[in-house]
mmCIF file of C-alpha atoms and ligand atoms in Angstrom:
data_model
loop_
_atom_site.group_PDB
_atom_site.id
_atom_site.type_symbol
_atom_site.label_atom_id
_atom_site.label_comp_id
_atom_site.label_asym_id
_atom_site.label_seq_id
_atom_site.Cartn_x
_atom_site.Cartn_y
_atom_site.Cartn_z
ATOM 1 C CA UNK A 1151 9.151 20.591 13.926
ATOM 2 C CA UNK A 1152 5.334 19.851 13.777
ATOM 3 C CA UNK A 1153 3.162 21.188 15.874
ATOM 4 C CA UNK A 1154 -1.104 19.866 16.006
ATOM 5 C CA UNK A 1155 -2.926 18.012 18.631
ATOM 6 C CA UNK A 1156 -1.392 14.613 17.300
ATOM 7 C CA UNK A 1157 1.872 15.696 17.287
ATOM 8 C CA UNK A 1158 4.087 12.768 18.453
ATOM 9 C CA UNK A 1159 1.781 9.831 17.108
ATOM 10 C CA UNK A 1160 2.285 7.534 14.121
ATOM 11 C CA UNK A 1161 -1.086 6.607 12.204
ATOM 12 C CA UNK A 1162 -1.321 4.015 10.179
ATOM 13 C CA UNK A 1163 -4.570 4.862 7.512
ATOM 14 C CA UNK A 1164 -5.557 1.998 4.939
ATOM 15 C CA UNK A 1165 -7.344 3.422 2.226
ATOM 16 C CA UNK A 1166 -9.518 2.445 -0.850
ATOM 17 C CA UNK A 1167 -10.239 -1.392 -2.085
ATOM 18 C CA UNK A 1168 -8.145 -4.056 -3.397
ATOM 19 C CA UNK A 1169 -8.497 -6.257 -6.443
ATOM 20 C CA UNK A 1170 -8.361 -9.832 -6.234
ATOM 21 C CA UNK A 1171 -7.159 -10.854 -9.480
ATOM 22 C CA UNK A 1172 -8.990 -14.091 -11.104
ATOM 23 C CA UNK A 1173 -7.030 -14.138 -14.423
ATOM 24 C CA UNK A 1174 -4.438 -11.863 -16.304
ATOM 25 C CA UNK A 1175 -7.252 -9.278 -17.179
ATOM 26 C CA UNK A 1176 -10.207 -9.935 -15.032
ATOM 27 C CA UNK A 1177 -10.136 -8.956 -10.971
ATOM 28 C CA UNK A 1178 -12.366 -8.552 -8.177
ATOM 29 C CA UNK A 1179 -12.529 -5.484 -6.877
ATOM 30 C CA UNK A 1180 -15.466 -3.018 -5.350
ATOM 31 C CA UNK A 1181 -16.498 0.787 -5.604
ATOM 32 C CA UNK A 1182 -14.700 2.372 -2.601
ATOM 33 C CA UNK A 1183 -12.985 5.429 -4.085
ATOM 34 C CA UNK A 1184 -10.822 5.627 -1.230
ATOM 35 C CA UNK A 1185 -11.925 9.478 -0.149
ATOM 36 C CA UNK A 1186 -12.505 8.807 2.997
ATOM 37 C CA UNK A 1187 -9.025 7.437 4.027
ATOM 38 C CA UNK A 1188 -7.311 9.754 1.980
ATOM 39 C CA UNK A 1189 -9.659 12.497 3.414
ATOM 40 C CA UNK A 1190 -7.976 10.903 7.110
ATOM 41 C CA UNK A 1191 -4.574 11.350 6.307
ATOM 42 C CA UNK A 1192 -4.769 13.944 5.156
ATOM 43 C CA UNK A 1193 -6.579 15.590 8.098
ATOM 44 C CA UNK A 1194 -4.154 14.063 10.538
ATOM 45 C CA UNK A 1195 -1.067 15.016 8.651
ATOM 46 C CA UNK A 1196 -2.139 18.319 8.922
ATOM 47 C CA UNK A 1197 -2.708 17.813 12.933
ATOM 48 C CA UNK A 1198 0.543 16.555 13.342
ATOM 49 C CA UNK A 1199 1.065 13.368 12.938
ATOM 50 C CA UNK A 1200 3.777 10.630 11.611
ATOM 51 C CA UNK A 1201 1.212 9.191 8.682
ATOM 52 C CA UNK A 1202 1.608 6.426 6.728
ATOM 53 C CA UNK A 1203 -0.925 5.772 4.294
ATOM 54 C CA UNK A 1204 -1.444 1.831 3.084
ATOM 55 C CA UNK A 1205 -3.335 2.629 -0.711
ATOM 56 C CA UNK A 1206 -5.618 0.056 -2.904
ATOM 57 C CA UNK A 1207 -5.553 0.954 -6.771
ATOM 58 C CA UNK A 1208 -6.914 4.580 -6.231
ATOM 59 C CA UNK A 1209 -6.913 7.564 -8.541
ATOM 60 C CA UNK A 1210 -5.963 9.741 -5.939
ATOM 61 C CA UNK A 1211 -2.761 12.069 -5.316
ATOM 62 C CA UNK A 1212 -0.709 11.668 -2.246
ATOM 63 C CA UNK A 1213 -1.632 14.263 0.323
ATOM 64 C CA UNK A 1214 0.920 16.371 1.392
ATOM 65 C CA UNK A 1215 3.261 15.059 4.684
ATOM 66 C CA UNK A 1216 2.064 11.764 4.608
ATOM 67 C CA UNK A 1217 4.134 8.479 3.370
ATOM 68 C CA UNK A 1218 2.421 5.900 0.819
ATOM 69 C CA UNK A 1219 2.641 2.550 -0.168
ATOM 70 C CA UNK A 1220 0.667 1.262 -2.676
ATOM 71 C CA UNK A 1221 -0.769 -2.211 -2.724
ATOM 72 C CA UNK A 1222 -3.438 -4.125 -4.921
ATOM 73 C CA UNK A 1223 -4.662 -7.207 -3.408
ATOM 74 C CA UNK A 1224 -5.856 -7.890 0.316
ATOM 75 C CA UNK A 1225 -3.048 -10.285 0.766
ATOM 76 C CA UNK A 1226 -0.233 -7.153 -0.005
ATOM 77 C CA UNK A 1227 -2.373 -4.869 1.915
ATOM 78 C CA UNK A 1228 -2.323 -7.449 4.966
ATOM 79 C CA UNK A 1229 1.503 -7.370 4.744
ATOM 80 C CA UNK A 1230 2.084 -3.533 4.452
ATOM 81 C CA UNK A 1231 0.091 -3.040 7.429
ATOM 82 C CA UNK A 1232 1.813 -5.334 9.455
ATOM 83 C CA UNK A 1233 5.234 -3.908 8.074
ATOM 84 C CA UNK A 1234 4.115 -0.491 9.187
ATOM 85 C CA UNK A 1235 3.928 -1.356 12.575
ATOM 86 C CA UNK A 1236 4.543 -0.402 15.558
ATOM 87 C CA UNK A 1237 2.080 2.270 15.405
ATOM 88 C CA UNK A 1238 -0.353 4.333 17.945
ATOM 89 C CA UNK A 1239 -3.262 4.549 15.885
ATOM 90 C CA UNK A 1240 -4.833 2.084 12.969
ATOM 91 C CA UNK A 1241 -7.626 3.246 10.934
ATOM 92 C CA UNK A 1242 -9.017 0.697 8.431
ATOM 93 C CA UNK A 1243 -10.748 3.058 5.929
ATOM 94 C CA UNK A 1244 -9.962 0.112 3.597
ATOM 95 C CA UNK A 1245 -12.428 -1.732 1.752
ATOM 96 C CA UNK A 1246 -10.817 -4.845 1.823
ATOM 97 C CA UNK A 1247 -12.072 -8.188 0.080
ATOM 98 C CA UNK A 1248 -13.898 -10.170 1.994
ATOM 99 C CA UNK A 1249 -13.144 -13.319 -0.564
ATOM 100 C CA UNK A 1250 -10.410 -13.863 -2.814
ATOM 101 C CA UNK A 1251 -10.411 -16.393 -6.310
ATOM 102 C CA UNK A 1252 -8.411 -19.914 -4.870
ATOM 103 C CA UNK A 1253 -6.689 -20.124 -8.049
ATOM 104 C CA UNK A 1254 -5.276 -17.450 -10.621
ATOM 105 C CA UNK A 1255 -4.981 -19.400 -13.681
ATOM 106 C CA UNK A 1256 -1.707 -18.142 -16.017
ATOM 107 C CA UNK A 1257 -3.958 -17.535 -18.919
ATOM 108 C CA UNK A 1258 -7.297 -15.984 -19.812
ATOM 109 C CA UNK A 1259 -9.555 -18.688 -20.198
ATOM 110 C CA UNK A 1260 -11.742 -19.280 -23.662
ATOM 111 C CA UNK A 1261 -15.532 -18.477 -22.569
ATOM 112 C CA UNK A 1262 -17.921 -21.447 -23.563
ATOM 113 C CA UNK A 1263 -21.656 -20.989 -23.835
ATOM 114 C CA UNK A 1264 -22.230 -22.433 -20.089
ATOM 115 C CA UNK A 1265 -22.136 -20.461 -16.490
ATOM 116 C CA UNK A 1266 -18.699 -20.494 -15.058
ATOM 117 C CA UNK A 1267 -17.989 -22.053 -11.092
ATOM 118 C CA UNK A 1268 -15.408 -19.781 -9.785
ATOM 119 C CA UNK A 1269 -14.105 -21.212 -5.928
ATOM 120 C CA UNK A 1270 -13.109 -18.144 -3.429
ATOM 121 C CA UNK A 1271 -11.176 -18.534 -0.164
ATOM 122 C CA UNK A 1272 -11.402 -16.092 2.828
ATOM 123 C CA UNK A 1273 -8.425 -13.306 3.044
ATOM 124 C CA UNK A 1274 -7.032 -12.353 6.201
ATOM 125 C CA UNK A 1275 -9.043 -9.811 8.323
ATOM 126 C CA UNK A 1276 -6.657 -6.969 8.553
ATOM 127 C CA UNK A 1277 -8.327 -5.506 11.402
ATOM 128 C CA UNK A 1278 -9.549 -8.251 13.737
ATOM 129 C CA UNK A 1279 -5.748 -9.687 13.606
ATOM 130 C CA UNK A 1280 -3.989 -6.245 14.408
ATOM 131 C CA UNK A 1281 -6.937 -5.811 17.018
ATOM 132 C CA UNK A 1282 -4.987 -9.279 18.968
ATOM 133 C CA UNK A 1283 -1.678 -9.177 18.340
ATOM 134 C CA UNK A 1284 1.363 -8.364 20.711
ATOM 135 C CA UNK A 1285 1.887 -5.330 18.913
ATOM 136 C CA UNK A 1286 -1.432 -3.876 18.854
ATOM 137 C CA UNK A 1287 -1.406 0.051 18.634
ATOM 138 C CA UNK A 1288 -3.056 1.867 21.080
ATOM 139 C CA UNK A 1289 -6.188 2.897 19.221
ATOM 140 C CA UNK A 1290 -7.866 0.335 16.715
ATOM 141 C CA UNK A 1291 -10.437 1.933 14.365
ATOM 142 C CA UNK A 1292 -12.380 0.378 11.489
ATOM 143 C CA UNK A 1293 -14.878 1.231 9.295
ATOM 144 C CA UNK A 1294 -18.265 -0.598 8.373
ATOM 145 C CA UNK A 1295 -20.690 -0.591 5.584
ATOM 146 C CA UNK A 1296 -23.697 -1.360 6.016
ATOM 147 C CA UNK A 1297 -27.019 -1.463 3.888
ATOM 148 C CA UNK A 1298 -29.416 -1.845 6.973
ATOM 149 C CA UNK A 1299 -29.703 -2.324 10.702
ATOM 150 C CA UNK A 1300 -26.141 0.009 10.483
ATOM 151 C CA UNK A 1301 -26.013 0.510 14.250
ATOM 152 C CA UNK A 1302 -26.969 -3.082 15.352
ATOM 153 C CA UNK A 1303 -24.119 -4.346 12.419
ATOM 154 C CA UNK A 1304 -22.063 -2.179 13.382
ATOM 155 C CA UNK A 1305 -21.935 -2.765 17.120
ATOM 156 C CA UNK A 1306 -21.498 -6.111 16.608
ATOM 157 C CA UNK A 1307 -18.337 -5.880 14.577
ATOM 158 C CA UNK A 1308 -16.575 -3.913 17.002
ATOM 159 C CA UNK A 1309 -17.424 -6.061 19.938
ATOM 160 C CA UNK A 1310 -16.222 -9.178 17.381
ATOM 161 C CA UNK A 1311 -13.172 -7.079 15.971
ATOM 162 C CA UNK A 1312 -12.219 -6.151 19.550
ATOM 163 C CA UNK A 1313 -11.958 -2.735 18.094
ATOM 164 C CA UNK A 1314 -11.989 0.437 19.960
ATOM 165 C CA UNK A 1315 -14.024 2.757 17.380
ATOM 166 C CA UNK A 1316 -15.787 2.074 14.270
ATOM 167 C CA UNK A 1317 -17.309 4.285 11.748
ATOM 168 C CA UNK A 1318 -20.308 2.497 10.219
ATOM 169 C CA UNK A 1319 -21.668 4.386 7.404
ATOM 170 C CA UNK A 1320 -24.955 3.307 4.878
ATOM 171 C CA UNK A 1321 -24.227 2.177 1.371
ATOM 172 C CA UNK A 1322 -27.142 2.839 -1.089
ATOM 173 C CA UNK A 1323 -28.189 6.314 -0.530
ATOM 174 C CA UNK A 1324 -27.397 9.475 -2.551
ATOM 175 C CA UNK A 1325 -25.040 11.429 -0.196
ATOM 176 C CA UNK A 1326 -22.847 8.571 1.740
ATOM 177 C CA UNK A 1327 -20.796 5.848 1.035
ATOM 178 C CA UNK A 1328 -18.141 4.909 -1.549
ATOM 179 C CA UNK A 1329 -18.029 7.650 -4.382
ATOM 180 C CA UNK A 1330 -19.596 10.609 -2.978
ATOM 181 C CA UNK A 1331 -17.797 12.960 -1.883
ATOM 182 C CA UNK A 1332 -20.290 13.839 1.585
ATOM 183 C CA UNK A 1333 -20.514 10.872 4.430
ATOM 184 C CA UNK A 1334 -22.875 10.764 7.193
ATOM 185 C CA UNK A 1335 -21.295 8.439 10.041
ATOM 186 C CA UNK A 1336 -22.447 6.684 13.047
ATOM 187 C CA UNK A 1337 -19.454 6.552 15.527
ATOM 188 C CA UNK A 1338 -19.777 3.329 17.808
ATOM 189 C CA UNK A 1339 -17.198 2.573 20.981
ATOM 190 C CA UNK A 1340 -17.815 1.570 24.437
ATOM 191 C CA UNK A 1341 -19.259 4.903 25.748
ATOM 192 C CA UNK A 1342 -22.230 4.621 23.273
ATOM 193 C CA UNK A 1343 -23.263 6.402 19.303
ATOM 194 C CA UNK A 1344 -22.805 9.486 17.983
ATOM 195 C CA UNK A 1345 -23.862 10.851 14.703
ATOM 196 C CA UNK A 1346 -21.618 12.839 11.965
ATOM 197 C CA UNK A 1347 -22.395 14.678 9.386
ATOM 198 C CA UNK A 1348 -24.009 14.622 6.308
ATOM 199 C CA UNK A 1349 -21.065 16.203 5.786
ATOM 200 C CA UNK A 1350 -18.158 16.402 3.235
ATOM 201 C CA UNK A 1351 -15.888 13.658 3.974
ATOM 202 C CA UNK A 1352 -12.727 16.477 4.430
ATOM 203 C CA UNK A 1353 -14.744 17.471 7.277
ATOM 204 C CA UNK A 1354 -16.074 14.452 8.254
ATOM 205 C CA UNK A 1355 -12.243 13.332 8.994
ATOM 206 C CA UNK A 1356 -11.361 16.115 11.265
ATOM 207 C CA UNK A 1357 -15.048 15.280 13.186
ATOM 208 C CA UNK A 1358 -13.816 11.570 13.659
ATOM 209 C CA UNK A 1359 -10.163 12.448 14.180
ATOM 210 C CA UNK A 1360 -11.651 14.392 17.565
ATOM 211 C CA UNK A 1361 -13.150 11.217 18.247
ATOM 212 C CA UNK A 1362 -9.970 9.122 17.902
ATOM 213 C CA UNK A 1363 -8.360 11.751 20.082
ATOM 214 C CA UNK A 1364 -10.230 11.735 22.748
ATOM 215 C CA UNK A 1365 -10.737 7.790 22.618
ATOM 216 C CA UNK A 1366 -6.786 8.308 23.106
ATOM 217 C CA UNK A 1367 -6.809 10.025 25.930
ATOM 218 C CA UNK A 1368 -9.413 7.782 27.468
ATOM 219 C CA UNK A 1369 -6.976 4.437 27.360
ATOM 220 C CA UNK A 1370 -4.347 7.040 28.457
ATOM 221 C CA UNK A 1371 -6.128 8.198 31.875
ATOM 222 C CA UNK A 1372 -7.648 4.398 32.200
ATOM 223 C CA UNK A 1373 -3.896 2.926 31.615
ATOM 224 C CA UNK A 1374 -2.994 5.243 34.744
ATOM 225 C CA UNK A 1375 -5.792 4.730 36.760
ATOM 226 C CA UNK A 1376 -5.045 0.839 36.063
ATOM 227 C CA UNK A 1377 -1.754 1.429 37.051
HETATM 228 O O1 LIG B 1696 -16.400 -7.187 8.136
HETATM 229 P P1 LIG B 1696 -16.274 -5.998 7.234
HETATM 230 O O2 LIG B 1696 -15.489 -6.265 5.977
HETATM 231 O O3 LIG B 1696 -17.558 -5.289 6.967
HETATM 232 O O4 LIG B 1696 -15.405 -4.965 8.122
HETATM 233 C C1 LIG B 1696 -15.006 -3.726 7.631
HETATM 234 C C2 LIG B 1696 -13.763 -3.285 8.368
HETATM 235 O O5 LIG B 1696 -12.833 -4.366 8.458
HETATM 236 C C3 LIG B 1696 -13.026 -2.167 7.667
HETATM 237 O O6 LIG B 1696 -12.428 -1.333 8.641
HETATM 238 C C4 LIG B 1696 -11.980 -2.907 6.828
HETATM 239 O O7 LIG B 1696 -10.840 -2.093 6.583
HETATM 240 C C5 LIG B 1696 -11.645 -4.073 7.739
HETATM 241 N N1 LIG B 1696 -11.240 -5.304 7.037
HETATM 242 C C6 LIG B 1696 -9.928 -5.750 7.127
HETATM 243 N N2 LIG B 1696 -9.541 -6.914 6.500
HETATM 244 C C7 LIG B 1696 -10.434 -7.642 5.783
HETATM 245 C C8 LIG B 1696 -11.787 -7.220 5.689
HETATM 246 C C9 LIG B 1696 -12.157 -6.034 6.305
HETATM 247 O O8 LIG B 1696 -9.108 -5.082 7.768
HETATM 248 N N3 LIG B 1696 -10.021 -8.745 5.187
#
């Protein structure tokens, strides 16, 4: 029997990037190492929790108590999410494409001296559709990275996402973002910012996970109040 503040709650944590494959060798894909989600699970594994833990190609080892299922493009990831459900908590420490390649052609294609057109198609936002749908989880929680204006960004993705929490962190300087090890996180909801770290992301998780807690326990005590 576990025992941990979270004890009781299934968390759904989507981790690292995807790859958008464009041809038989050649993908799209971006630098997110996938620390910090893994860093998550992790963290609330160890508090307790039911975890489930939705993985992009990552070179990272499962952490102990907490189900996997690996996935490779933002299309797979869309579906494991929504096959993980019903859950209390989603945290979308994902990187997900933004854009995928319209076509995958069969073969690798012969280069020619002139520039190559590619045409890319919006995925599915992950987040933003689990923020509206009928089986929402309690707690909604995304990520952001930003290279500037991170709080203004930020803001306005959770207020667009209809999410509860996001952690927006800045891309581009030595000690944060994708493949460092430390983070330094703004935390935006409803009640206003607060600021984590520098820190190393295994810490950074717990910090955030107190967050996600307490954001909890606010719907809880509103939900009552509400009747
Ligand atoms: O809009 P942007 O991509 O910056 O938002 C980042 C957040 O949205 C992350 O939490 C990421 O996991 C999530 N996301 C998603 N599905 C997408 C794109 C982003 O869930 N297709």
């Amino acid at each position: 029997m576990s025992t941990g503040d979270l004890c009781g709650l299934r968390i759904v944590v989507s981790a690292g990037t995807t790859y958008e494959d464009m041809v038989p060798v050649h993908f799209l894909g971006n630098r997110s190492s996938g620390h910090m989600g893994f860093a998550m699970a992790t963290a609330a594994a160890a508090r307790g929790a039911e975890v489930m833990l939705i993985a992009g190609p990552v070179q990272l080892a499962t952490p102990e108590g907490v189900m996997r299922t690996d996935v490779r493009s933002a299309a797979q990831m869309h579906a494991a999410v929504f096959a993980a459900l019903p859950c209390d908590i989603y945290i979308g420490a994902a990187a997900v494409a933004d854009y995928t390649p319209a076509q995958v052609s069969a073969s690798k294609s012969k280069k020619s001296d002139g520039p190559l057109t590619l045409t890319f198609v919006r995925t599915r936002d992950i987040l933003a559709e689990l923020a509206v749908d009928p089986r929402r989880p309690r707690l909604v929680v995304g990520f952001a990275a930003e290279t500037d204006d991170v709080e203004a960004y930020a803001r306005d993705k959770l207020v667009r996402k209809k999410l509860d929490l996001i952690a927006a962190n800045r891309v581009g300087v030595p000690g944060s973002g994708f493949e460092s090890e430390d983070n330094a996180l703004l935390l935006i909801d409803a009640t206003g910012t607060r600021a984590l770290g520098p820190a190393p992301k295994t810490q950074l998780a717990h910090s955030l996970l107190d967050e996600v807690a307490a954001g909890l326990k606010r719907k809880f005590l509103d939900a009552d109040r509400h009747g």
